[in-house]
PDB file of C-alpha atoms in Angstrom:
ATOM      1  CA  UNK A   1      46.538 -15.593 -67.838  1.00 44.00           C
ATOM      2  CA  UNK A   2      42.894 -16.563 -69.461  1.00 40.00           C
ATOM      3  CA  UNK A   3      43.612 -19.745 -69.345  1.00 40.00           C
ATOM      4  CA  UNK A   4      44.517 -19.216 -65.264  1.00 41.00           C
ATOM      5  CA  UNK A   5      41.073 -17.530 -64.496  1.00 38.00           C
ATOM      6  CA  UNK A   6      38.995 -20.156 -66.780  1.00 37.00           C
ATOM      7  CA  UNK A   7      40.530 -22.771 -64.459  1.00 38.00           C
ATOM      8  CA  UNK A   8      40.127 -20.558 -61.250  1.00 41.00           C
ATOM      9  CA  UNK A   9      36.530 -19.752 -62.077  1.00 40.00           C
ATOM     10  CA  UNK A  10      35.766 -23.594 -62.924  1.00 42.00           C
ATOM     11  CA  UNK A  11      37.358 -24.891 -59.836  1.00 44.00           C
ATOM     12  CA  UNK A  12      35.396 -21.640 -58.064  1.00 45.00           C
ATOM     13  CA  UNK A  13      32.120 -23.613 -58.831  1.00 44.00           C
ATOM     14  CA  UNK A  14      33.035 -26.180 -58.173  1.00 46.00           C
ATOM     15  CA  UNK A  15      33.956 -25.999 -54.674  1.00 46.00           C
ATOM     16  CA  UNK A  16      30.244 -24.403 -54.445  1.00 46.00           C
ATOM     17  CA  UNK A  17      28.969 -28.111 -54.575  1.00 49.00           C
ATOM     18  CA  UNK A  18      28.051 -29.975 -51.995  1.00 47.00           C
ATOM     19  CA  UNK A  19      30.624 -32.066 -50.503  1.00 42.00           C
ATOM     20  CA  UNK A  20      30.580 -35.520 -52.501  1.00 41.00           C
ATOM     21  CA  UNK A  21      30.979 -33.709 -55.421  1.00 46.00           C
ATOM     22  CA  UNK A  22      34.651 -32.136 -56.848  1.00 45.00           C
ATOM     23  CA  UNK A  23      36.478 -31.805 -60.214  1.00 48.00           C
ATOM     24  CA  UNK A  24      37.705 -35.615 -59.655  1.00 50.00           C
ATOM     25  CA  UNK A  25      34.303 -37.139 -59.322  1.00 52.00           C
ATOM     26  CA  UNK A  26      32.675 -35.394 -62.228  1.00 91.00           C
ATOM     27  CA  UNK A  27      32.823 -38.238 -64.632  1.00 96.00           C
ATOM     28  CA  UNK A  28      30.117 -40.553 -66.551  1.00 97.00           C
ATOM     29  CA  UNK A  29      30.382 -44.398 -65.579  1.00 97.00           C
ATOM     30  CA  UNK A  30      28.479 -46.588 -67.089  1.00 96.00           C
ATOM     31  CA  UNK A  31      27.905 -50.493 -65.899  1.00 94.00           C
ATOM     32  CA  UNK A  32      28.573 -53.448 -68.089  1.00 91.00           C
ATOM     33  CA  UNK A  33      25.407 -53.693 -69.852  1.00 90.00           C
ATOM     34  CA  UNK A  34      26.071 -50.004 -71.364  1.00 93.00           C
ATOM     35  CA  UNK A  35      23.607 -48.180 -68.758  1.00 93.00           C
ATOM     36  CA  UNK A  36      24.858 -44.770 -67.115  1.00 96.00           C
ATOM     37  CA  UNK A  37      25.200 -46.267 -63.609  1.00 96.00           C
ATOM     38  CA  UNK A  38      27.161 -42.593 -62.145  1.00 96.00           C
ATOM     39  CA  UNK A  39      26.948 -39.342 -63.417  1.00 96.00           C
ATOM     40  CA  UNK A  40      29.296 -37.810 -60.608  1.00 95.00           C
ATOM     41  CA  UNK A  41      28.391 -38.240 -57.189  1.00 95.00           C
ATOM     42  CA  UNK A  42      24.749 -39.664 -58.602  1.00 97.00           C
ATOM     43  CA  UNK A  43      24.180 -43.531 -58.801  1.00 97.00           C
ATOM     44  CA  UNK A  44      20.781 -42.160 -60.961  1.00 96.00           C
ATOM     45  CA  UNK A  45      20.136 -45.999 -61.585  1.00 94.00           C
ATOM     46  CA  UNK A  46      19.862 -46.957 -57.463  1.00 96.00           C
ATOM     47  CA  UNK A  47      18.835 -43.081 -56.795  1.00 96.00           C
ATOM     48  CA  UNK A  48      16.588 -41.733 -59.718  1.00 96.00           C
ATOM     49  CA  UNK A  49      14.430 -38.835 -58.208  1.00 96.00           C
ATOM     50  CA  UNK A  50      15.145 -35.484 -58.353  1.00 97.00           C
ATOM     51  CA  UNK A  51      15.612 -34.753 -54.427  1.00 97.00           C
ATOM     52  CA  UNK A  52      18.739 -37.508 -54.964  1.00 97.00           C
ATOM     53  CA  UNK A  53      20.140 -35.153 -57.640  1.00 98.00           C
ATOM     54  CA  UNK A  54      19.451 -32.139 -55.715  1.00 97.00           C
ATOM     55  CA  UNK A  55      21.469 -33.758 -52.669  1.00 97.00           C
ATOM     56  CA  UNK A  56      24.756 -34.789 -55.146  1.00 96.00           C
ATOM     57  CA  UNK A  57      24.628 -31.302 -57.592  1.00 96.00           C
ATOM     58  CA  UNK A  58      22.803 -29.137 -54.613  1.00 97.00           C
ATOM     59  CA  UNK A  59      19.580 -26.727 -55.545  1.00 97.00           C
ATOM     60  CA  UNK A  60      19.032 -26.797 -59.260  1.00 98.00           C
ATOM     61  CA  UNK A  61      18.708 -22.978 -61.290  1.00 98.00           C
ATOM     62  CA  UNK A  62      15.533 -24.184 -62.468  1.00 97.00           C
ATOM     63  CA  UNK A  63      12.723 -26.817 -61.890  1.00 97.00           C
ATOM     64  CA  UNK A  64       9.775 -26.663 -64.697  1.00 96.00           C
ATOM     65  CA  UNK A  65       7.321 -29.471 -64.909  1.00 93.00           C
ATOM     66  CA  UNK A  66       5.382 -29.665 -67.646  1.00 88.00           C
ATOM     67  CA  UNK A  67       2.872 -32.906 -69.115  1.00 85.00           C
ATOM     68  CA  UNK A  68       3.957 -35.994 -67.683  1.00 87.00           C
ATOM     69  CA  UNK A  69       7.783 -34.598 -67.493  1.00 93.00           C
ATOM     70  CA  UNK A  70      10.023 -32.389 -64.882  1.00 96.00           C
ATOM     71  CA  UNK A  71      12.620 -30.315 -66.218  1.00 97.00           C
ATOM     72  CA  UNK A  72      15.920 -29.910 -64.123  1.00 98.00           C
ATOM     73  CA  UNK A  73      18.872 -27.596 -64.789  1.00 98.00           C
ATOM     74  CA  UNK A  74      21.491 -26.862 -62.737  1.00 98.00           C
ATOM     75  CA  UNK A  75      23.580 -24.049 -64.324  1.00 97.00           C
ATOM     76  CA  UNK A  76      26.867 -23.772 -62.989  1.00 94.00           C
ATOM     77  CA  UNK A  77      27.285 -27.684 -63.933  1.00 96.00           C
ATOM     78  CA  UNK A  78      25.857 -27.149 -67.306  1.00 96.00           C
ATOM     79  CA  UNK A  79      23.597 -30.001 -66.159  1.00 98.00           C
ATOM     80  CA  UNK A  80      20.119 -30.914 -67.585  1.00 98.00           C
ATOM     81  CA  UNK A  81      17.933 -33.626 -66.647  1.00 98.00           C
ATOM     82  CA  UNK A  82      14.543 -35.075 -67.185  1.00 96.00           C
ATOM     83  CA  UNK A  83      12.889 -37.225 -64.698  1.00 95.00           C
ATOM     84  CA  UNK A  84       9.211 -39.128 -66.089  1.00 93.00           C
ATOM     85  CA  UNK A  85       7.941 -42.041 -65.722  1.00 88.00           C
ATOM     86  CA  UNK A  86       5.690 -44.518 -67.741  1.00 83.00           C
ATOM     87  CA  UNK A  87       3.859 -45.361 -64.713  1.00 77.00           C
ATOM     88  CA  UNK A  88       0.462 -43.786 -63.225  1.00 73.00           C
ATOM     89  CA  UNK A  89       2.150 -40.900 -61.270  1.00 76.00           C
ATOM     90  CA  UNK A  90       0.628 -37.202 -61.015  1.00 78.00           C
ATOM     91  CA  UNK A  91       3.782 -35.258 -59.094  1.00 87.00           C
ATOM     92  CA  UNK A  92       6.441 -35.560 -61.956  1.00 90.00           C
ATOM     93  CA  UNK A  93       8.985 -33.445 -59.782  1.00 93.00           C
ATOM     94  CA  UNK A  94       8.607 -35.533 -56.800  1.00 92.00           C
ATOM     95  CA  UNK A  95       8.531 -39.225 -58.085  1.00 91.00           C
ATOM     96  CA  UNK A  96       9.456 -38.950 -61.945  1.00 92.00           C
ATOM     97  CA  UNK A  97      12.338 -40.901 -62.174  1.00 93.00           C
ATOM     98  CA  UNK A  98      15.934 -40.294 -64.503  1.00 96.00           C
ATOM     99  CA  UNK A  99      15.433 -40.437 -67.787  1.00 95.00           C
ATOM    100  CA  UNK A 100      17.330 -38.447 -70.104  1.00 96.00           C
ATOM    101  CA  UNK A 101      20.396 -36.196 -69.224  1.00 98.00           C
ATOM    102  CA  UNK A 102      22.793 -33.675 -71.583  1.00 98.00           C
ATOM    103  CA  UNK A 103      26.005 -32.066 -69.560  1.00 98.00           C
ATOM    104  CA  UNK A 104      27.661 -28.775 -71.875  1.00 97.00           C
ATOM    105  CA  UNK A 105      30.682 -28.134 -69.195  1.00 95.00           C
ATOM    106  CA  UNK A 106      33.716 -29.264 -69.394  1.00 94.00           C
ATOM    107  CA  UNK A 107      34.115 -30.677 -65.714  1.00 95.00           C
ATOM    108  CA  UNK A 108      32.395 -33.443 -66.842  1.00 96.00           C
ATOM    109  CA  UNK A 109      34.081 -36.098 -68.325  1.00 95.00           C
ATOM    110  CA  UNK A 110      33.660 -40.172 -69.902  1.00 97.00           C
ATOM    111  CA  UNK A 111      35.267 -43.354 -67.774  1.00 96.00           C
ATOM    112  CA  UNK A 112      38.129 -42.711 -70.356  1.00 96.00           C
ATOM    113  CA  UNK A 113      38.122 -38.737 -70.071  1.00 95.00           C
ATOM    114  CA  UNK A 114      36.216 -37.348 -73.304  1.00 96.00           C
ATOM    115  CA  UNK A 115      35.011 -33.586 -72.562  1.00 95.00           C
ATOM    116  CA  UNK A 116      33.130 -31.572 -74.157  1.00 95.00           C
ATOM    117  CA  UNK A 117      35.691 -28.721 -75.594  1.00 96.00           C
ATOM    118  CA  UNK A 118      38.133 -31.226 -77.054  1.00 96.00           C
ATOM    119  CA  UNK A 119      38.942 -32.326 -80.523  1.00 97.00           C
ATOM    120  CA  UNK A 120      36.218 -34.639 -81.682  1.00 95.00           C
ATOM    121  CA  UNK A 121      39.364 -36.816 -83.442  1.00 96.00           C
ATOM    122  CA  UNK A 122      40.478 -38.035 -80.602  1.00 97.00           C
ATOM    123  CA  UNK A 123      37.823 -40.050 -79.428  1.00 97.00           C
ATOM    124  CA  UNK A 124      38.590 -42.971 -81.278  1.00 96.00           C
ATOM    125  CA  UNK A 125      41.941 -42.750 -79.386  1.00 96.00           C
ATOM    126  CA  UNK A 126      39.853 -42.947 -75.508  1.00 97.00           C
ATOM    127  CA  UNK A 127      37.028 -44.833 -76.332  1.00 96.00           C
ATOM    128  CA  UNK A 128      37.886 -47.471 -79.547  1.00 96.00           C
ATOM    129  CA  UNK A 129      34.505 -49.029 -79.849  1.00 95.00           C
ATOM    130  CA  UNK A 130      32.889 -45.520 -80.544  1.00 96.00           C
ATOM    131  CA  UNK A 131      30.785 -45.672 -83.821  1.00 96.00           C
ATOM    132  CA  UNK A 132      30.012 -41.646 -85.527  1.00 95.00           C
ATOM    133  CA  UNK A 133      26.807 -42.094 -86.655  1.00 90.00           C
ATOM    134  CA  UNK A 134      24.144 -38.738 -87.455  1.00 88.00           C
ATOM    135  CA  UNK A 135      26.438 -35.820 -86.237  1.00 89.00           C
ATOM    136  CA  UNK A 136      27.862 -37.633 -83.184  1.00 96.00           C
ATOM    137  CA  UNK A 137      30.107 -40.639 -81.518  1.00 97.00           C
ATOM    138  CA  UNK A 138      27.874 -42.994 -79.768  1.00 97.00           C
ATOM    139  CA  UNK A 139      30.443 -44.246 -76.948  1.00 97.00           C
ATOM    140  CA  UNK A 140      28.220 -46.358 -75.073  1.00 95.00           C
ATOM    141  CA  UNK A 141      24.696 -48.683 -75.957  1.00 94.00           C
ATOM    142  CA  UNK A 142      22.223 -50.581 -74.543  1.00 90.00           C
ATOM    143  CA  UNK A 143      20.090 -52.780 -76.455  1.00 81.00           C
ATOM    144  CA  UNK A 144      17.356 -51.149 -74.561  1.00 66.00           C
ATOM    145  CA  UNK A 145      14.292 -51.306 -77.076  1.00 66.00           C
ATOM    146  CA  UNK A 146      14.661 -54.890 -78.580  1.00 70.00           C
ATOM    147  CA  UNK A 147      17.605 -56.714 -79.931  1.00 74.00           C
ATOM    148  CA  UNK A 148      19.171 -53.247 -81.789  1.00 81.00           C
ATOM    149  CA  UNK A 149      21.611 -51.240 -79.612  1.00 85.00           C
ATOM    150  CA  UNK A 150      20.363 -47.850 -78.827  1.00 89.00           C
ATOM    151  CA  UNK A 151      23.151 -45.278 -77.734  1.00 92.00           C
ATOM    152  CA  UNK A 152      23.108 -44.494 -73.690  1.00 95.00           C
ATOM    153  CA  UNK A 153      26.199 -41.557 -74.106  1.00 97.00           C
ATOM    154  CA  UNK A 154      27.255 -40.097 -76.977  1.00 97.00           C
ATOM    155  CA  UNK A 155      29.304 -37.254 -77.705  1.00 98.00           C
ATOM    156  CA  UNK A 156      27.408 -34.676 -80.139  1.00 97.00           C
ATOM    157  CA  UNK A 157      29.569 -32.550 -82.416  1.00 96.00           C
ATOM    158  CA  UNK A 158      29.827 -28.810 -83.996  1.00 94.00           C
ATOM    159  CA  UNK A 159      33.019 -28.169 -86.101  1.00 94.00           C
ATOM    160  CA  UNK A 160      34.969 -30.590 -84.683  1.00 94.00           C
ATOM    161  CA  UNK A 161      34.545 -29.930 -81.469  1.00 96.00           C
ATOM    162  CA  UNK A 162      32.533 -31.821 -78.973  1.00 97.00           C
ATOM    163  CA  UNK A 163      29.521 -29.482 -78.057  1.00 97.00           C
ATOM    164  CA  UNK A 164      27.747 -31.834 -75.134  1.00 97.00           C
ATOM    165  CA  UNK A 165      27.305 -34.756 -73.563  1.00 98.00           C
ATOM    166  CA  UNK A 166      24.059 -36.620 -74.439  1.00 97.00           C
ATOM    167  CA  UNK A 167      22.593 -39.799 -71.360  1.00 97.00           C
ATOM    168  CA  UNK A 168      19.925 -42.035 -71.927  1.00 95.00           C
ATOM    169  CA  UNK A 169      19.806 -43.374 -68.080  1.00 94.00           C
ATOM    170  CA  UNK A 170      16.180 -44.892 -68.546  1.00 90.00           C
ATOM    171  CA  UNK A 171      15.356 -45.049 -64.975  1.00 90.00           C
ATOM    172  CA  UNK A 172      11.746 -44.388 -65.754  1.00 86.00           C
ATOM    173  CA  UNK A 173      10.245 -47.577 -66.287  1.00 74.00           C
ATOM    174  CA  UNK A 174       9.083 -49.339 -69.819  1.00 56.00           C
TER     175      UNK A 174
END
């Protein structure tokens, strides 16, 4: 019966979103150089502002800007984003770009369907080229910052369990 109303209450919010988003289109792609190309219904690499997120996850709980950052969080997707860039820009909520995401729901899932909630052993079993490194499973890299690899999703974990969903999309410029 829990279980029932967990999945009614999920799929409850879920319909709340706007239309290109659903339960089946939740899921973290990343291209073939190891970048997060879709984070759901969000291309954040072709559309990296925060009025594209708002149109894929709908009005975020809370917007905070702060020095040279915005702050997004939209709480019924478990969803936080910053947006920044490295360029000369004053309006960090209007034309910061994707930087840095970390999702803590379980709608979201990997390309090969790691969640946070499941058994931290069984992501060598979806995603064999996963290295656990510091407290969590880097799944994806990008050699981003020079020749060494530096992790673009990784899977943090808390007693075996997979607590969130860490994204390095990098959208904001170098």
């Amino acid at each position: 019966m829990r279980r029932a109303l967990v999945v009614a209450a999920t799929l409850g919010a879920l319909a709340l979103l706007p239309g290109a988003a659903s339960a089946r289109s939740l899921t973290i792609r990343v291209d073939s150089r190891g970048f997060v190309s879709q984070l759901g219904p969000l291309h954040p690499l072709r559309h990296p502002f925060l009025r594209n997120a708002r149109a894929a996850f709908g009005t975020p709980t809370t917007v905070r800007a702060s020095r040279g950052e915005c702050h997004a969080r939209w709480g019924r997707l478990k969803l936080k984003a910053l947006f920044t860039s490295f360029g000369g820009i004053s309006d960090f909520c209007r034309d910061g770009r994707f930087q840095t995401a970390v999702v803590r729901s379980s709608v979201w899932r990997t390309w090969k369907g790691v969640r946070v909630g499941m058994r931290s052993s069984r992501i060598p079993e979806l995603h064999p080229d996963a290295k656990f490194e510091r407290g969590k499973w880097v799944l994806a890299t990008q050699s981003v910052f020079g020749n060494e690899p530096a992790p673009t999703v990784s899977a943090l974990v808390r007693g075996g369990r997979i607590r969130a969903l860490s994204l390095f999309i990098g959208a904001a410029g170098d």
